Coordinates of C-alpha atoms and ligand atoms in Angstrom, one line a residue:
M13 CA 0.0 0.0 0.0
G14 CA 1.4 3.4 0.8
C15 CA 0.2 6.9 -0.1
A16 CA 1.7 8.4 -3.3
G17 CA 0.9 11.8 -1.8
A18 CA 3.0 11.8 1.3
K19 CA 6.5 10.8 0.6
R20 CA 8.4 14.0 1.3
I21 CA 7.9 14.6 5.0
V22 CA 9.4 17.2 7.4
L23 CA 9.1 16.6 11.1
L24 CA 8.4 19.5 13.4
G25 CA 8.0 19.8 17.2
P26 CA 9.7 21.2 20.3
P27 CA 12.9 19.7 21.8
G28 CA 11.7 16.7 23.8
A29 CA 8.7 16.0 21.7
G30 CA 10.2 12.6 20.8
K31 CA 10.9 13.6 17.2
G32 CA 14.1 11.5 16.9
T33 CA 12.5 8.3 18.2
Q34 CA 9.4 8.7 16.0
A35 CA 11.5 9.7 13.0
E36 CA 13.5 6.4 13.2
R37 CA 10.3 4.3 13.4
L38 CA 8.5 6.2 10.7
A39 CA 11.4 6.0 8.3
R40 CA 11.5 2.2 8.8
H41 CA 7.8 1.8 8.5
L42 CA 7.5 3.9 5.3
N43 CA 10.8 2.8 4.0
L44 CA 12.0 6.3 3.5
P45 CA 15.6 7.6 3.9
L46 CA 16.0 9.6 7.1
I47 CA 18.0 12.8 7.1
V48 CA 18.8 14.2 10.6
T49 CA 20.6 17.5 10.5
G50 CA 21.9 17.2 14.1
D51 CA 23.5 13.8 13.3
L52 CA 25.0 15.1 10.0
L53 CA 26.5 18.1 11.8
R54 CA 27.9 15.9 14.6
A55 CA 29.4 13.6 12.0
A56 CA 31.0 16.5 10.2
V57 CA 32.4 17.8 13.5
R58 CA 33.8 14.3 14.3
E59 CA 35.4 14.0 10.9
G60 CA 36.8 17.5 11.1
T61 CA 35.5 18.5 7.7
P62 CA 35.7 22.2 6.8
L63 CA 32.0 22.5 7.5
G64 CA 32.3 20.6 10.8
Q65 CA 35.1 22.9 11.9
K66 CA 32.9 26.0 11.3
A67 CA 29.8 24.5 12.8
K68 CA 31.4 23.2 16.0
A69 CA 31.5 26.5 18.0
Y70 CA 27.8 27.2 17.4
M71 CA 26.8 23.7 18.4
D72 CA 28.9 23.9 21.6
R73 CA 27.0 27.0 22.5
G74 CA 23.6 25.5 21.7
E75 CA 23.1 28.1 18.9
L76 CA 21.8 27.4 15.4
V77 CA 24.6 26.8 12.9
P78 CA 24.6 29.6 10.2
H79 CA 22.1 29.3 7.4
E80 CA 24.5 28.8 4.5
L81 CA 26.2 25.9 6.2
V82 CA 23.1 23.9 7.1
V83 CA 21.5 24.6 3.7
A84 CA 24.6 23.3 2.0
L85 CA 24.5 20.2 4.2
I86 CA 20.9 19.5 3.4
R87 CA 21.3 20.1 -0.3
E88 CA 24.1 17.6 -0.4
A89 CA 22.1 15.0 1.6
L90 CA 19.1 15.4 -0.6
E91 CA 21.3 15.0 -3.8
R92 CA 22.6 11.7 -2.5
I93 CA 19.1 10.1 -2.2
D94 CA 16.5 9.4 -4.8
G95 CA 14.1 12.3 -4.5
E96 CA 11.4 10.4 -6.3
K97 CA 11.3 7.9 -3.4
G98 CA 10.8 10.6 -0.9
F99 CA 12.5 11.4 2.4
L100 CA 12.0 12.2 6.1
L101 CA 13.7 15.3 7.4
D102 CA 14.3 15.7 11.2
G103 CA 15.9 18.9 12.5
F104 CA 15.3 20.9 9.3
P105 CA 13.8 23.4 8.7
R106 CA 13.9 25.1 12.1
N107 CA 12.7 28.5 10.9
L108 CA 11.1 30.3 8.0
E109 CA 14.3 31.2 6.3
Q110 CA 15.3 27.5 6.2
A111 CA 11.9 26.5 5.0
Q112 CA 12.2 28.9 2.1
A113 CA 15.6 27.5 1.2
L114 CA 14.2 24.0 1.3
E115 CA 11.4 25.0 -1.0
A116 CA 14.0 26.1 -3.5
I117 CA 15.5 22.7 -3.4
T118 CA 12.5 20.4 -3.3
P119 CA 8.7 20.6 -2.6
I120 CA 7.4 18.7 0.4
D121 CA 4.1 16.9 0.9
V122 CA 3.6 16.9 4.6
A123 CA 4.9 18.9 7.6
L124 CA 4.2 16.6 10.6
L125 CA 4.1 18.4 13.9
I126 CA 4.4 16.4 17.1
D127 CA 2.7 18.7 19.6
V128 CA 3.8 18.6 23.2
P129 CA 3.0 21.4 25.7
R130 CA 5.7 23.4 27.4
E131 CA 5.2 21.9 30.9
E132 CA 5.7 18.4 29.4
V133 CA 8.8 19.5 27.5
V134 CA 10.3 20.9 30.7
R135 CA 9.3 17.7 32.6
R136 CA 10.8 15.3 30.0
L137 CA 14.0 17.2 29.3
S138 CA 14.7 17.9 33.0
A139 CA 14.6 14.1 33.5
R140 CA 17.1 13.4 30.7
R141 CA 20.5 12.1 31.8
V142 CA 23.5 11.1 29.7
C143 CA 26.4 8.9 30.5
E144 CA 29.5 11.0 31.0
R145 CA 31.7 8.3 29.4
C146 CA 29.8 6.7 26.6
G147 CA 27.1 9.2 25.9
R148 CA 24.1 6.9 26.2
V149 CA 20.9 8.8 26.8
Y150 CA 18.4 7.9 29.6
N151 CA 15.3 9.4 31.0
L152 CA 14.6 9.0 34.7
L153 CA 10.8 9.0 33.9
T154 CA 10.5 6.8 30.9
Q155 CA 13.8 5.0 30.3
P156 CA 15.6 4.9 33.7
P157 CA 18.9 3.1 34.2
Q158 CA 18.8 -0.2 36.2
R159 CA 20.9 1.3 39.0
D160 CA 20.4 4.9 40.2
E161 CA 22.3 7.4 38.0
I162 CA 24.7 4.7 36.7
C163 CA 25.0 3.8 33.0
D164 CA 23.8 0.2 32.2
A165 CA 26.2 0.0 29.3
C166 CA 29.5 1.1 30.8
G167 CA 29.0 1.7 34.5
A168 CA 30.0 5.3 34.5
K169 CA 28.1 8.1 36.2
L170 CA 25.0 9.7 34.5
V171 CA 25.0 13.5 34.3
Q172 CA 22.6 16.2 33.3
R173 CA 23.4 18.2 30.1
S174 CA 24.0 21.8 31.1
D175 CA 21.2 22.9 28.9
D176 CA 18.7 20.4 30.3
T177 CA 18.0 22.2 33.6
P178 CA 14.3 23.3 34.0
E179 CA 15.2 27.0 33.6
V180 CA 17.3 26.5 30.4
V181 CA 14.8 24.1 28.9
A182 CA 12.0 26.6 29.4
K183 CA 14.2 29.2 27.8
R184 CA 15.0 27.0 24.8
F185 CA 11.4 26.3 24.4
D186 CA 10.4 30.0 24.5
V187 CA 13.2 31.3 22.3
Q188 CA 14.1 28.5 19.9
Y189 CA 10.7 26.9 19.5
N190 CA 8.1 29.6 20.1
Q191 CA 9.9 32.4 18.5
D192 CA 11.5 30.6 15.5
A193 CA 9.3 27.6 14.8
Q194 CA 5.8 29.2 15.3
P195 CA 5.9 31.3 12.1
L196 CA 7.2 28.2 10.3
I197 CA 4.3 26.1 11.6
E198 CA 1.8 28.8 10.6
S199 CA 3.3 29.0 7.1
Y200 CA 2.8 25.2 6.6
R201 CA -0.7 25.5 8.0
R202 CA -1.5 28.2 5.5
K203 CA -0.2 26.0 2.6
G204 CA -2.4 23.1 3.8
L205 CA 0.7 21.0 4.5
L206 CA 0.5 20.8 8.3
L207 CA -0.5 17.6 10.0
T208 CA -0.6 17.9 13.8
V209 CA -0.4 14.9 16.1
D210 CA -0.7 14.9 19.9
G211 CA 2.7 13.9 21.3
M212 CA 1.5 13.0 24.8
G213 CA 1.6 9.4 25.8
S214 CA 3.8 6.4 25.1
V215 CA 6.1 6.1 22.1
E216 CA 3.7 3.4 20.7
E217 CA 0.6 5.5 21.2
V218 CA 2.2 8.5 19.5
F219 CA 3.5 6.4 16.6
A220 CA 0.0 4.8 16.1
R221 CA -1.5 8.4 15.9
I222 CA 1.1 9.4 13.4
I223 CA 0.4 6.4 11.1
R224 CA -3.4 7.0 11.5
A225 CA -3.1 10.7 10.7
L226 CA -1.0 10.0 7.6
E227 CA -3.4 7.3 6.4
E228 CA -6.4 9.6 6.9
R229 CA -4.7 12.4 5.0
C230 CA -3.9 9.9 2.2
A231 CA -7.4 8.7 2.0
G232 CA -8.7 12.3 1.9
S233 CA -6.3 13.4 -0.8
Ligands
AMP306 P1 19.8 18.5 17.5 O1 20.4 17.2 17.5 O2 18.7 18.6 16.4 O3 19.3 19.1 18.8 O4 20.9 19.6 16.9 C1 22.1 19.8 17.6 C2 22.7 21.1 17.2 O5 22.9 21.1 15.8 C3 21.8 22.3 17.4 O6 21.8 22.8 18.7 C4 22.3 23.3 16.4 O7 23.5 23.9 16.8 C5 22.7 22.4 15.2 N1 21.5 22.2 14.3 C6 20.8 21.1 14.0 N2 19.9 21.3 13.1 C7 20.0 22.6 12.7 C8 19.4 23.5 11.8 N3 18.3 23.1 11.0 N4 19.8 24.8 11.7 C9 20.9 25.2 12.4 N5 21.5 24.5 13.3 C10 21.1 23.2 13.4

């Protein structure tokens, strides 16, 4: 089966909405290539490419990497895949300027918004812990380690990211998401491309909602 009308999908939602988790499942389910800007940037930094060297300082400060750099990265990633087959984008576009740049490269069929209220974002991200040695990610509420604050994989201590404290999370939500992403969401709404899914509940529940929403849209198109 599959809907011919929803192959080029961008995922939207605040930090902590579960975009990454749902993106992986959805890409597998729909058999679409998944492009994650955060992962591409981290790989570029690790490999020390010219782009990675330029992007690193911004990423370390939790700021957006300059427009030209991310657009070049996305353009390259989209050129590598078969556009006809479709794609799933996670982490791009993050603002209107990036959406316009994307539009110049390729049309999209659906902007899928995973909607989670501010209080829940603060609750989820404040409970996130990472292993200081191997980087594995836990959540004290939903994916706790077996032993308190100790990594299951390597036994090292779990720590909180400096930008995951309740105050900073609230600020990231207000500045990065409300300020930058709301105009983007509105613009997709006006174009009739926005599909909003409630992001509260378990990973399975949210995934089922996403599939249902895409199918309903497909049936209606
Ligand atoms: P993420 O893994 O999506 O949280 O991204 C990690 C970091 O990569 C962000 O804090 C930004 O510095 C950078 N980044 C990811 N996607 C973008 C984007 N679309 N535009 C600019 N910077 C980005």
